[in-house]
Coordinates of C-alpha atoms in Angstrom, one line a residue:
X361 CA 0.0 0.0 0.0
X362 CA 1.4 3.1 -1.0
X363 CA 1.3 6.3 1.3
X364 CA -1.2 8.2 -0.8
X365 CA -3.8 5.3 0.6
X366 CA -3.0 6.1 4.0
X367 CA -6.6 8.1 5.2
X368 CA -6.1 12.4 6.2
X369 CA -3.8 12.5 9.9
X370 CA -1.9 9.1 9.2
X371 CA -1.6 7.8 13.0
X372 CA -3.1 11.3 14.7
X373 CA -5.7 11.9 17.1
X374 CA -6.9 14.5 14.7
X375 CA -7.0 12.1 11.4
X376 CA -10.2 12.6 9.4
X377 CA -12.4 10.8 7.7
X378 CA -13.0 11.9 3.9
X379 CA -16.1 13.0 3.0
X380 CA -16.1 11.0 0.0
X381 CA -15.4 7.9 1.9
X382 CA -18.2 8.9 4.3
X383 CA -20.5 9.1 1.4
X384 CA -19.3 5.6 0.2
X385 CA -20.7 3.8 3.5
X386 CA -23.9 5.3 3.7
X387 CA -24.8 2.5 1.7
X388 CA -25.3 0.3 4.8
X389 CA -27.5 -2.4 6.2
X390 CA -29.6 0.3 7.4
X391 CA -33.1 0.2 5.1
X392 CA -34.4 3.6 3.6
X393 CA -37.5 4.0 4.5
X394 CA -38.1 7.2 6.2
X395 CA -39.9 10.4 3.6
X396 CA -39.6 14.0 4.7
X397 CA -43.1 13.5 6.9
X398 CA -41.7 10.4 8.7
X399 CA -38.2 12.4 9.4
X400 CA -40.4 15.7 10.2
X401 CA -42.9 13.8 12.7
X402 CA -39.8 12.1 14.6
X403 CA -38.4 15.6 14.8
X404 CA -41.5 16.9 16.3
X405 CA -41.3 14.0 18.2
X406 CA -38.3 14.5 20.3
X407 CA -39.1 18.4 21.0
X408 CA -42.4 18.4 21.9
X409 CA -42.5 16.7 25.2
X410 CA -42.7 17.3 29.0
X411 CA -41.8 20.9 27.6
X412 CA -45.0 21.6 26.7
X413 CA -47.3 19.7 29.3
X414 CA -45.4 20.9 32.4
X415 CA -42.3 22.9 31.9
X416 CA -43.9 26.0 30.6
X417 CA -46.4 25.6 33.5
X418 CA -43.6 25.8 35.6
X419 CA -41.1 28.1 34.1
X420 CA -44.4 30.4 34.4
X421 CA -44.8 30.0 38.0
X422 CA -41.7 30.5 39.3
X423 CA -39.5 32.2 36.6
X424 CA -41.1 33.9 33.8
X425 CA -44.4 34.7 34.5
X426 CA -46.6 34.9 30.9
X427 CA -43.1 36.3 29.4
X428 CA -42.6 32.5 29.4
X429 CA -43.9 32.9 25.5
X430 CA -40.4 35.5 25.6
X431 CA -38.6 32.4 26.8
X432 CA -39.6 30.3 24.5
X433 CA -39.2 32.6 22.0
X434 CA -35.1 33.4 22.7
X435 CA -34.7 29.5 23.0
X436 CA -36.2 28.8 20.0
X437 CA -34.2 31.4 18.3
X438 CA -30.5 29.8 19.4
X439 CA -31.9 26.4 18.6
X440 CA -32.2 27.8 15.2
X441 CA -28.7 29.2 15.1
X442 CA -27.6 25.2 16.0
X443 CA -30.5 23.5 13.4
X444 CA -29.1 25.4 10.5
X445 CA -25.9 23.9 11.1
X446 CA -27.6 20.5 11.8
X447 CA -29.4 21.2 8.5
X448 CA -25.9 21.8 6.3
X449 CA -24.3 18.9 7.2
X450 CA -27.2 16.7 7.2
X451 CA -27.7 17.5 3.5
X452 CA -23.9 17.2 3.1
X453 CA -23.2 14.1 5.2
X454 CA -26.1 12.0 4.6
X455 CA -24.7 9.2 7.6
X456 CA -25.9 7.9 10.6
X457 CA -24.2 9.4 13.9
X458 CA -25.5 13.0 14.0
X459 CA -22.7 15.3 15.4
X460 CA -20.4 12.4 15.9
X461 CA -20.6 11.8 12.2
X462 CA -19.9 15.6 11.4
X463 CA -17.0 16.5 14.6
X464 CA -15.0 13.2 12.9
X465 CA -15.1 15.0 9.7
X466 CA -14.0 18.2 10.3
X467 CA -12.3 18.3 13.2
X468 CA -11.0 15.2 13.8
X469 CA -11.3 11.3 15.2
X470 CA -10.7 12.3 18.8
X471 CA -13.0 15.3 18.9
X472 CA -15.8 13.4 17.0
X473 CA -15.4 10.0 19.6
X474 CA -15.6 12.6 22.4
X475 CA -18.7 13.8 21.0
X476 CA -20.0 10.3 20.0
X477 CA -19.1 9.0 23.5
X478 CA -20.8 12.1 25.4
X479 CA -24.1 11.6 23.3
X480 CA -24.3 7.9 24.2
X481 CA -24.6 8.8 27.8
X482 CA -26.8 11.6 27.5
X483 CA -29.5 10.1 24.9
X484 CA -29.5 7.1 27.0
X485 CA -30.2 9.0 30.4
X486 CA -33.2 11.6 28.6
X487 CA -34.8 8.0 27.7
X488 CA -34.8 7.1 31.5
X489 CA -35.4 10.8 32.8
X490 CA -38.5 11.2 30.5
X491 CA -39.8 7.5 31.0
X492 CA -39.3 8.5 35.0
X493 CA -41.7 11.3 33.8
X494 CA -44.6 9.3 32.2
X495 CA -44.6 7.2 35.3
X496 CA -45.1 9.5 37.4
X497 CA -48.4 11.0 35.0
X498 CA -49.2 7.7 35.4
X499 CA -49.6 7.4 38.3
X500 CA -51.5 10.6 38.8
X501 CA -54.0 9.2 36.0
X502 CA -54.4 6.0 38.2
X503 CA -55.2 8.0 41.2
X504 CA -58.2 10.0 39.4
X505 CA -59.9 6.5 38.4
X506 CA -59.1 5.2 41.9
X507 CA -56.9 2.6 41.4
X508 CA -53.1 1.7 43.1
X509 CA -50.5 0.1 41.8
X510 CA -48.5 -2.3 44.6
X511 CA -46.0 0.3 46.8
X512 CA -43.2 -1.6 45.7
X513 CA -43.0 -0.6 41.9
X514 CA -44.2 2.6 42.2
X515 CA -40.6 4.4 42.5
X516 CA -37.0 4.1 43.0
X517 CA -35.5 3.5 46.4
X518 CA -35.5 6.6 48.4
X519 CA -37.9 8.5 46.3
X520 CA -40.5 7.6 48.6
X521 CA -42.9 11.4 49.2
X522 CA -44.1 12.1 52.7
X523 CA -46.5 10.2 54.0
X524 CA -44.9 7.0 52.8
X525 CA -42.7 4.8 54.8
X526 CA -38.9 5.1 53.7
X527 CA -38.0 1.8 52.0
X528 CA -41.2 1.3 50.6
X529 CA -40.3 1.6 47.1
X530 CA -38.3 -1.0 45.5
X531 CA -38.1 0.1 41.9
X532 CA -40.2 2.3 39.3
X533 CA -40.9 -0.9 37.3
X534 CA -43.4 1.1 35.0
X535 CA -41.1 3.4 33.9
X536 CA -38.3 0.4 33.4
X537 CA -41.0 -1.5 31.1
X538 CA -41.1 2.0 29.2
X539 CA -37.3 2.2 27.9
X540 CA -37.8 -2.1 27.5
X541 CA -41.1 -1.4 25.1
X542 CA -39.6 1.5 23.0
X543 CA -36.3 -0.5 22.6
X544 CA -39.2 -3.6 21.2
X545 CA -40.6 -1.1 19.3
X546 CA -37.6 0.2 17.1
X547 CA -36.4 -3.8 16.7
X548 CA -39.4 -4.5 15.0
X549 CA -37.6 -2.6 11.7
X550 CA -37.7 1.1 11.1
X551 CA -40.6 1.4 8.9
X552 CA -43.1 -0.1 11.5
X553 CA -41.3 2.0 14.6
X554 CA -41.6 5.3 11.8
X555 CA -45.5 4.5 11.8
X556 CA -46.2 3.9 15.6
X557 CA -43.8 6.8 16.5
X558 CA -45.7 8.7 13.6
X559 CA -49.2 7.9 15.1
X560 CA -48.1 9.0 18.4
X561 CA -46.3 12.4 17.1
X562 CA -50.1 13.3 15.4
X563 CA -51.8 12.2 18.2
X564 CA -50.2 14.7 20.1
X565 CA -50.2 17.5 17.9
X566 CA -53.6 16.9 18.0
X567 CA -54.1 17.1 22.0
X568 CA -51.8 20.3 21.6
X569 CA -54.1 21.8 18.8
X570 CA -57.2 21.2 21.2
X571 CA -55.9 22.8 24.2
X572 CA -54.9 25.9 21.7
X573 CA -58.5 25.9 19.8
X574 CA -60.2 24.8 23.1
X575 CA -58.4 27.3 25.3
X576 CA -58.4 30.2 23.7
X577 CA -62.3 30.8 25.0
X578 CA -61.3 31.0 28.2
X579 CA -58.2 33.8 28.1
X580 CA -58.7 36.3 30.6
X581 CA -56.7 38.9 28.9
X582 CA -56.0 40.7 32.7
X583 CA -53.7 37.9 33.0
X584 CA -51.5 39.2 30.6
X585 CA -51.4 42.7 32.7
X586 CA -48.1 42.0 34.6
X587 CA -46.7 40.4 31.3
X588 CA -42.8 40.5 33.0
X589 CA -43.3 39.9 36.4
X590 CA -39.7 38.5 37.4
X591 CA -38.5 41.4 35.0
X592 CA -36.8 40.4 31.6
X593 CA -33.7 38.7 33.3
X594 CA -37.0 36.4 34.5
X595 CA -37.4 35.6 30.9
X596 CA -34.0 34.9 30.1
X597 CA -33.4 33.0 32.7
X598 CA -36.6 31.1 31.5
X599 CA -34.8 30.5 28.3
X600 CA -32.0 28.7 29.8
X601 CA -34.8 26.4 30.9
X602 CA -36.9 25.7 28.2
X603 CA -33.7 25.2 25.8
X604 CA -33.8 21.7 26.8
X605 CA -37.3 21.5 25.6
X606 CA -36.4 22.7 21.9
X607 CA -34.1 20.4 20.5
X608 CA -34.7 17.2 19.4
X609 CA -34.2 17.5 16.0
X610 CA -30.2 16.6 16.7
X611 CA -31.0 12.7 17.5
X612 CA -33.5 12.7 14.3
X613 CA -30.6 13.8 12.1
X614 CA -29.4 10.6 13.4
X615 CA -31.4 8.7 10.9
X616 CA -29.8 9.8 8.1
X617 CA -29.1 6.3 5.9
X618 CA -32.5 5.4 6.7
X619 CA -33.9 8.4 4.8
X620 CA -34.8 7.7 1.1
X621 CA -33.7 11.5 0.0
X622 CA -31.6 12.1 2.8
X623 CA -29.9 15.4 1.0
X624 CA -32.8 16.6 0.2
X625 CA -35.4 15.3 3.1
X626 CA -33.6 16.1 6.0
X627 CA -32.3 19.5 6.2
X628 CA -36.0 20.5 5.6
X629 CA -37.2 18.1 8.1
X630 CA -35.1 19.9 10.7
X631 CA -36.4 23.1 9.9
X632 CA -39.7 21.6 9.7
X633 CA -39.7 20.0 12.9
X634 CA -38.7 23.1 14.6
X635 CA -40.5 25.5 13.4
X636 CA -44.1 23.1 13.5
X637 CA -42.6 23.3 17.5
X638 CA -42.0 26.2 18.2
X639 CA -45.5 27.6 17.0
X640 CA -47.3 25.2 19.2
X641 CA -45.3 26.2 22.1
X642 CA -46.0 29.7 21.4
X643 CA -49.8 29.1 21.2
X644 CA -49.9 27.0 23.8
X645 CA -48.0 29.5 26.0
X646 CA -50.4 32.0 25.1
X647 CA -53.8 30.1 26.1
X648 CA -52.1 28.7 29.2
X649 CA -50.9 32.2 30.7
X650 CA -54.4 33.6 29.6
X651 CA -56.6 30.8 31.2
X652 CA -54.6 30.9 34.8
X653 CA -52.8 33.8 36.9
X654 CA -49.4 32.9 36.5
X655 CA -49.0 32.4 40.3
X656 CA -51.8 29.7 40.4
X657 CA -50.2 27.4 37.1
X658 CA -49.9 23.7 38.6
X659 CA -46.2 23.4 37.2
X660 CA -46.8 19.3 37.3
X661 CA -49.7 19.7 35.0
X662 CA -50.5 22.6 34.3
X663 CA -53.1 22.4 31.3
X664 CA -54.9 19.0 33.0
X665 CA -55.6 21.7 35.8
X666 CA -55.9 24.8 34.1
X667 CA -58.8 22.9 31.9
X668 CA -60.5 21.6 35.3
X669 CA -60.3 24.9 37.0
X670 CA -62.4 26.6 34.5
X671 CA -64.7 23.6 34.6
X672 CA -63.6 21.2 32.1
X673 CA -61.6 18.2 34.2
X674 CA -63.1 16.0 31.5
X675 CA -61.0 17.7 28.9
X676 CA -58.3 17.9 31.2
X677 CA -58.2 14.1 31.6
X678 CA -58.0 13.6 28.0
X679 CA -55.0 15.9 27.8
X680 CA -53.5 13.6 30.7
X681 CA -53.9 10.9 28.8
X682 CA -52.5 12.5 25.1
X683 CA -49.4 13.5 27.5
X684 CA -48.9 10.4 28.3
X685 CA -48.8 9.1 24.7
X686 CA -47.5 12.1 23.8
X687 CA -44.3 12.2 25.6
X688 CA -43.7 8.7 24.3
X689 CA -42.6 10.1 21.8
X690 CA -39.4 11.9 23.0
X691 CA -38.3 8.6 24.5
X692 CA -38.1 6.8 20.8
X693 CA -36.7 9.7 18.9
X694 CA -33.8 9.8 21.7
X695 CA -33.5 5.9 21.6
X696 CA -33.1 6.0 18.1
X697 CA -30.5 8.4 18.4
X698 CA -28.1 6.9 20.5
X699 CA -28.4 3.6 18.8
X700 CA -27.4 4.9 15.4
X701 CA -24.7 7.1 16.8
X702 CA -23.4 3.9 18.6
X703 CA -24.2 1.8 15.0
X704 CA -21.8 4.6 13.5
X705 CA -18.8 4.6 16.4
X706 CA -18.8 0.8 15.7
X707 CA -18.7 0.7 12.1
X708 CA -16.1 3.3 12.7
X709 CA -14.1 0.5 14.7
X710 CA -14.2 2.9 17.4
X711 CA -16.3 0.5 19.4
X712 CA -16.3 -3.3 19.2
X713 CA -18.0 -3.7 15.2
X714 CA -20.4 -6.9 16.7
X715 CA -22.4 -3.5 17.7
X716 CA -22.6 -2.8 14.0
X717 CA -24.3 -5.8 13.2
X718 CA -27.9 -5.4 11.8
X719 CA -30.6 -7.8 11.9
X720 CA -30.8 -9.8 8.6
X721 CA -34.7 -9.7 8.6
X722 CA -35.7 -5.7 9.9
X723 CA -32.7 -4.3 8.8
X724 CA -31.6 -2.6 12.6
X725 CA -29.4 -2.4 14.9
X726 CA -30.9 -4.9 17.4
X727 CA -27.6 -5.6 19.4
X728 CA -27.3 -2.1 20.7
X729 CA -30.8 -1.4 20.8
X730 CA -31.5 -4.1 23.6
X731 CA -28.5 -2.9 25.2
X732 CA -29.7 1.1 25.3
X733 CA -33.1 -0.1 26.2
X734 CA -31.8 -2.4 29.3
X735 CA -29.2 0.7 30.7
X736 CA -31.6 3.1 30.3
X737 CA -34.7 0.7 31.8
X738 CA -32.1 0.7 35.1
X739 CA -31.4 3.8 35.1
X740 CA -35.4 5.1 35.3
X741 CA -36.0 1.9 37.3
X742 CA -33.2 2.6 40.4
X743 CA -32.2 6.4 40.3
X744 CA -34.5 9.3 41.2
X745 CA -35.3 11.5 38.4
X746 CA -33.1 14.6 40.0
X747 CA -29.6 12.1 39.8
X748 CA -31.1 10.9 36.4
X749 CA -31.5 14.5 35.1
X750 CA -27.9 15.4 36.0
X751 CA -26.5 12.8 33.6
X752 CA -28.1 14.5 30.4
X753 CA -27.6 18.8 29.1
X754 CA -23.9 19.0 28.9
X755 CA -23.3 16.1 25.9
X756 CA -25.9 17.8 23.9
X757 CA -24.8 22.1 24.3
X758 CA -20.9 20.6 23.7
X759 CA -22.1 18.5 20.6
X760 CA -24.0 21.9 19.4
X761 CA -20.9 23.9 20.1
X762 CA -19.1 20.8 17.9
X763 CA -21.2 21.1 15.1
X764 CA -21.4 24.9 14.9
X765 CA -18.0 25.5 14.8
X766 CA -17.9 22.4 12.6
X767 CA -20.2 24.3 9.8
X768 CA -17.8 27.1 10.0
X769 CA -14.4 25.8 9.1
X770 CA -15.7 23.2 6.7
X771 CA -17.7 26.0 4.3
X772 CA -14.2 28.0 4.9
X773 CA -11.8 24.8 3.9
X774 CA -14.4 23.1 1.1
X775 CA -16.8 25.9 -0.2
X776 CA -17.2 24.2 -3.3
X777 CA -18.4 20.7 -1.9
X778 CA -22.2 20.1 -3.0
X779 CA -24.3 21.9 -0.3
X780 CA -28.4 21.0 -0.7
X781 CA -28.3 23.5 2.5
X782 CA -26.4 26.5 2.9
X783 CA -26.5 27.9 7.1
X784 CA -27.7 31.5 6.3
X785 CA -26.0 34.6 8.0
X786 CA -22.9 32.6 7.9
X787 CA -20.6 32.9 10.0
X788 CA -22.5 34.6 12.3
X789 CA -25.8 32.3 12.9
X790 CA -23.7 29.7 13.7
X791 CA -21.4 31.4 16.1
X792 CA -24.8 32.6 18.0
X793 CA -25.4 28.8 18.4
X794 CA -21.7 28.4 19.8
X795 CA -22.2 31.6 22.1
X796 CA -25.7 30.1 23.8
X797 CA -24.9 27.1 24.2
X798 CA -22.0 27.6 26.1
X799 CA -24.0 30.5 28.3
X800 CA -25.9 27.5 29.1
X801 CA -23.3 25.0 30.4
X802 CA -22.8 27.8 32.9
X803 CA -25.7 27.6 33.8
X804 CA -25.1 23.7 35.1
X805 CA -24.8 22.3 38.5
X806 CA -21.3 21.8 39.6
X807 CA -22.3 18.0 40.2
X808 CA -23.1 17.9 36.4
X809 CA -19.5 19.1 35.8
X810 CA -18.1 16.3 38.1
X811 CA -20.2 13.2 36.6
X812 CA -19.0 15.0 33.1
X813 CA -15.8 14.6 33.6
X814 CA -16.1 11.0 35.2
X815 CA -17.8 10.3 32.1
X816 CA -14.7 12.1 29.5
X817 CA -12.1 10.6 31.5
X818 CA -13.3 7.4 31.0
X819 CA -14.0 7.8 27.4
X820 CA -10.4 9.2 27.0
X821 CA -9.0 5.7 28.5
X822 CA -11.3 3.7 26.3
X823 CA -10.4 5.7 23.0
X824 CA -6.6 5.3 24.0
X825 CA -6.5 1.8 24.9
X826 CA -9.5 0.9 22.4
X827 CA -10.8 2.7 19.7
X828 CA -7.8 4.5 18.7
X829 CA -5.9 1.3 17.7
X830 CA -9.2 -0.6 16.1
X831 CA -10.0 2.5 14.3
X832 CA -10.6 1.7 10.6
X833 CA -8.3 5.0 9.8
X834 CA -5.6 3.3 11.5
X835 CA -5.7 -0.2 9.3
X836 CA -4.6 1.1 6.8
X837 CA -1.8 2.9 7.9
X838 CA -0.8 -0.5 9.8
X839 CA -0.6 -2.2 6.4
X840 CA 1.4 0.6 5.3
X841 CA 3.9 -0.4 7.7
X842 CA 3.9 -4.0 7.2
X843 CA 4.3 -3.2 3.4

């Protein structure tokens, strides 16, 4: 082998894979099944969520006041400055592993594994954070009809609320069952999983729709008097909360070789997805605000309760129940995500390849599906959703700091490589993306920081001792040598 066949960076840290290479492979066991609607649904799948069912209800309460629409209006704006980015490379890089895919690219194998090995922590943990959610909905929904579940499954140890005996709780087996059923659910091939997830994603748009259409006949527009009452820092501060609840759209890109006109299809599902969002949130800010004094929203649920108080618990019930369905939702578009950005990091040889292998008969990933879906089931079975919520935020503002910067120095190095997406505003959208994102990591805990680091250190002996010499950029270069 001569040395022009050795890959860009030799034996570096910072080797790259080619783009044209990276093209080359998205020809993969993976089937194409997925149109722009399928993409768009899962999109809107993964960002509307607990966001819109009981974050804005408490971000009004205690933060923003009605100028929660203000917050949700700033987020939305520097999750636009990151989708644009998202949206280039997807129509450039049309390859499973999201920003993993992209940061190997451009900026190099260690970078992109970082950001490869930081996603499959933090996709893994939102699965078990928002299943730990839908239990607990569940549970509420269980109390209006009357019935009880046995003590023992209803939470993990030590989450036990007053009035129960500590020790009481064994495990939150519902929400374990959750992560188990979503992990069944995308095994069974990708074009069933794109229909239930699909079904789900309208059936919640739906419930949104109804609050919205239903809602607005009860605005009490006085409740809009005191629009800032935490000031405009309140609203800002807002922003750094409800972030979280506007992206999603990141793990969908992760589906890229199963789209069937990936160039084309995704970059406008990305937009698609967000924008569908962020109107809904909007809306749905509006009516909620207007219904209820901000200082009386139920932040657990606030439009179940904002629907009773004006004498429709009826209504409100059916909203608990389309939350529930709803937020199912978020759990599969996440689940997918770190599957195929684990699929990618083993096809890479940056993980052990038997994780690469898919299913001869659905075409999937099944090997490191059941082993996402059995982490993450112990995770929202055996940690309290607080610890569970710490693991997840960081990964995802470093791998939109990644791809941002990413988007820059590739349409500086390559301009002329086919773009069916070009990031407007360049380079300054994309440096708003980099600028929020990392205002909100300082916004973390520093117990986040800690577990963070934990995580990165041990990712950094894995690559060294692992991934680094199995790489397939460094085969060749062996061979080289041999030669």
């Amino acid at each position: 082998m001569t040395r022009a066949q050795v890959p860009s960076g030799g034996r570096s840290v910072f080797r790259r894979k080619p783009i044209e290479q990276v093209s080359a492979e998205s020809e993969s066991g993976l089937v194409k099944s997925l149109g722009l609607w399928q993409l768009t649904a899962i999109g809107v799948g993964g960002i509307i969520g607990a966001g819109i069912f009981s974050l804005a209800g408490a971000v009004a309460n205690k933060t923003a006041g009605p100028a929660v629409l203000i917050s949700f209006l700033i987020a939305g704006i520097a999750s636009a400055a990151a989708a644009f980015s998202y949206a280039e490379f997807a129509g450039l890089i049309p390859r499973a592993g999201s920003a993993y895919t992209y940061g190997y690219v451009v900026l190099g194998e260690l970078a992109g594994w970082l950001i490869g090995w930081d996603l499959l922590l933090e996709y893994t943990a939102i699965v078990a954070v928002v299943a730990i959610g839908i239990s607990g909905y569940f549970n509420n929904l269980l109390g209006l009809l009357d019935l009880q579940l046995p003590t023992w499954m209803l939470g993990a140890p030590g989450t036990e609320p007053a009035g129960v005996a500590a020790g009481s709780y064994s495990v939150n087996l519902f929400a374990a069952l959750l992560c188990l059923l979503i992990a069944y659910v995308l095994n069974l091939g990708m074009k069933s999983a794109a229909r239930f997830e699909s079904a789900l994603v309208w059936l919640k748009v739906g419930v949104v729709v109804l609050v919205i259409v239903v809602g607005v006949f009860h605005i009490n527009t006085g409740n809009y008097s005191n629009f800032f009452p935490f000031g405009f820092g309140g609203a800002v501060t807002g922003a750094a909360t409800v972030f979280f609840a506007v992206f999603g759209y990141d793990a969908m890109s992760t589906a890229a070789e199963e789209s069937k006109d990936s160039q084309r299809h995704m970059p406008k599902a990305i937009i698609y997805s967000l924008a569908i969002s962020m109107v809904l949130y909007v809306l749905a800010c509006l009516v909620l605000t207007g219904m209820v004094h901000y200082t009386k929203i139920n932040g657990e649920a606030a439009f179940a309760s904002a629907f009773a108080d004006v004498g429709l618990p009826v209504l409100g019930m059916i909203i608990s129940v389309g939350a529930i369905l709803g937020i199912l939702t978020v759990m599969f578009t996440f689940m997918m995500g770190v599957t195929r950005v684990g699929y990618a990091m083993s096809r890479d040889g940056l993980l052990p390849q038997f994780l690469a292998k898919t299913s001869a008969k659905r075409k999937v990933p099944s090997r490191i599906t059941w082993i996402v879906g059995v982490c993450s089931a112990f995770i929202a079975g055996f940690l309290n959703i607080n610890e569970a919520a710490e693991l997840t935020n960081i990964g995802i503002l470093l791998a939109f700091v990644v791809v941002c910067i990413a988007v820059i120095v590739l349409r500086y190095k390559q301009p002329d490589l086919p773009r069916t997406f070009r990031t407007p505003g360049m380079p300054v959208v994309p440096i708003i993306g980099v600028v929020f994102s990392i205002w909100l990591i300082t916004f973390l805990q520093p117990e986040t920081w800690l577990r963070f680091a934990i995580w990165f250190a041990i990712g950094l002996v894995v690559y060294f001792t692992y991934s680094y010499r199995k790489s397939k950029l460094n085969q060749p270069a062996e061979q080289s040598a041999q030669d």
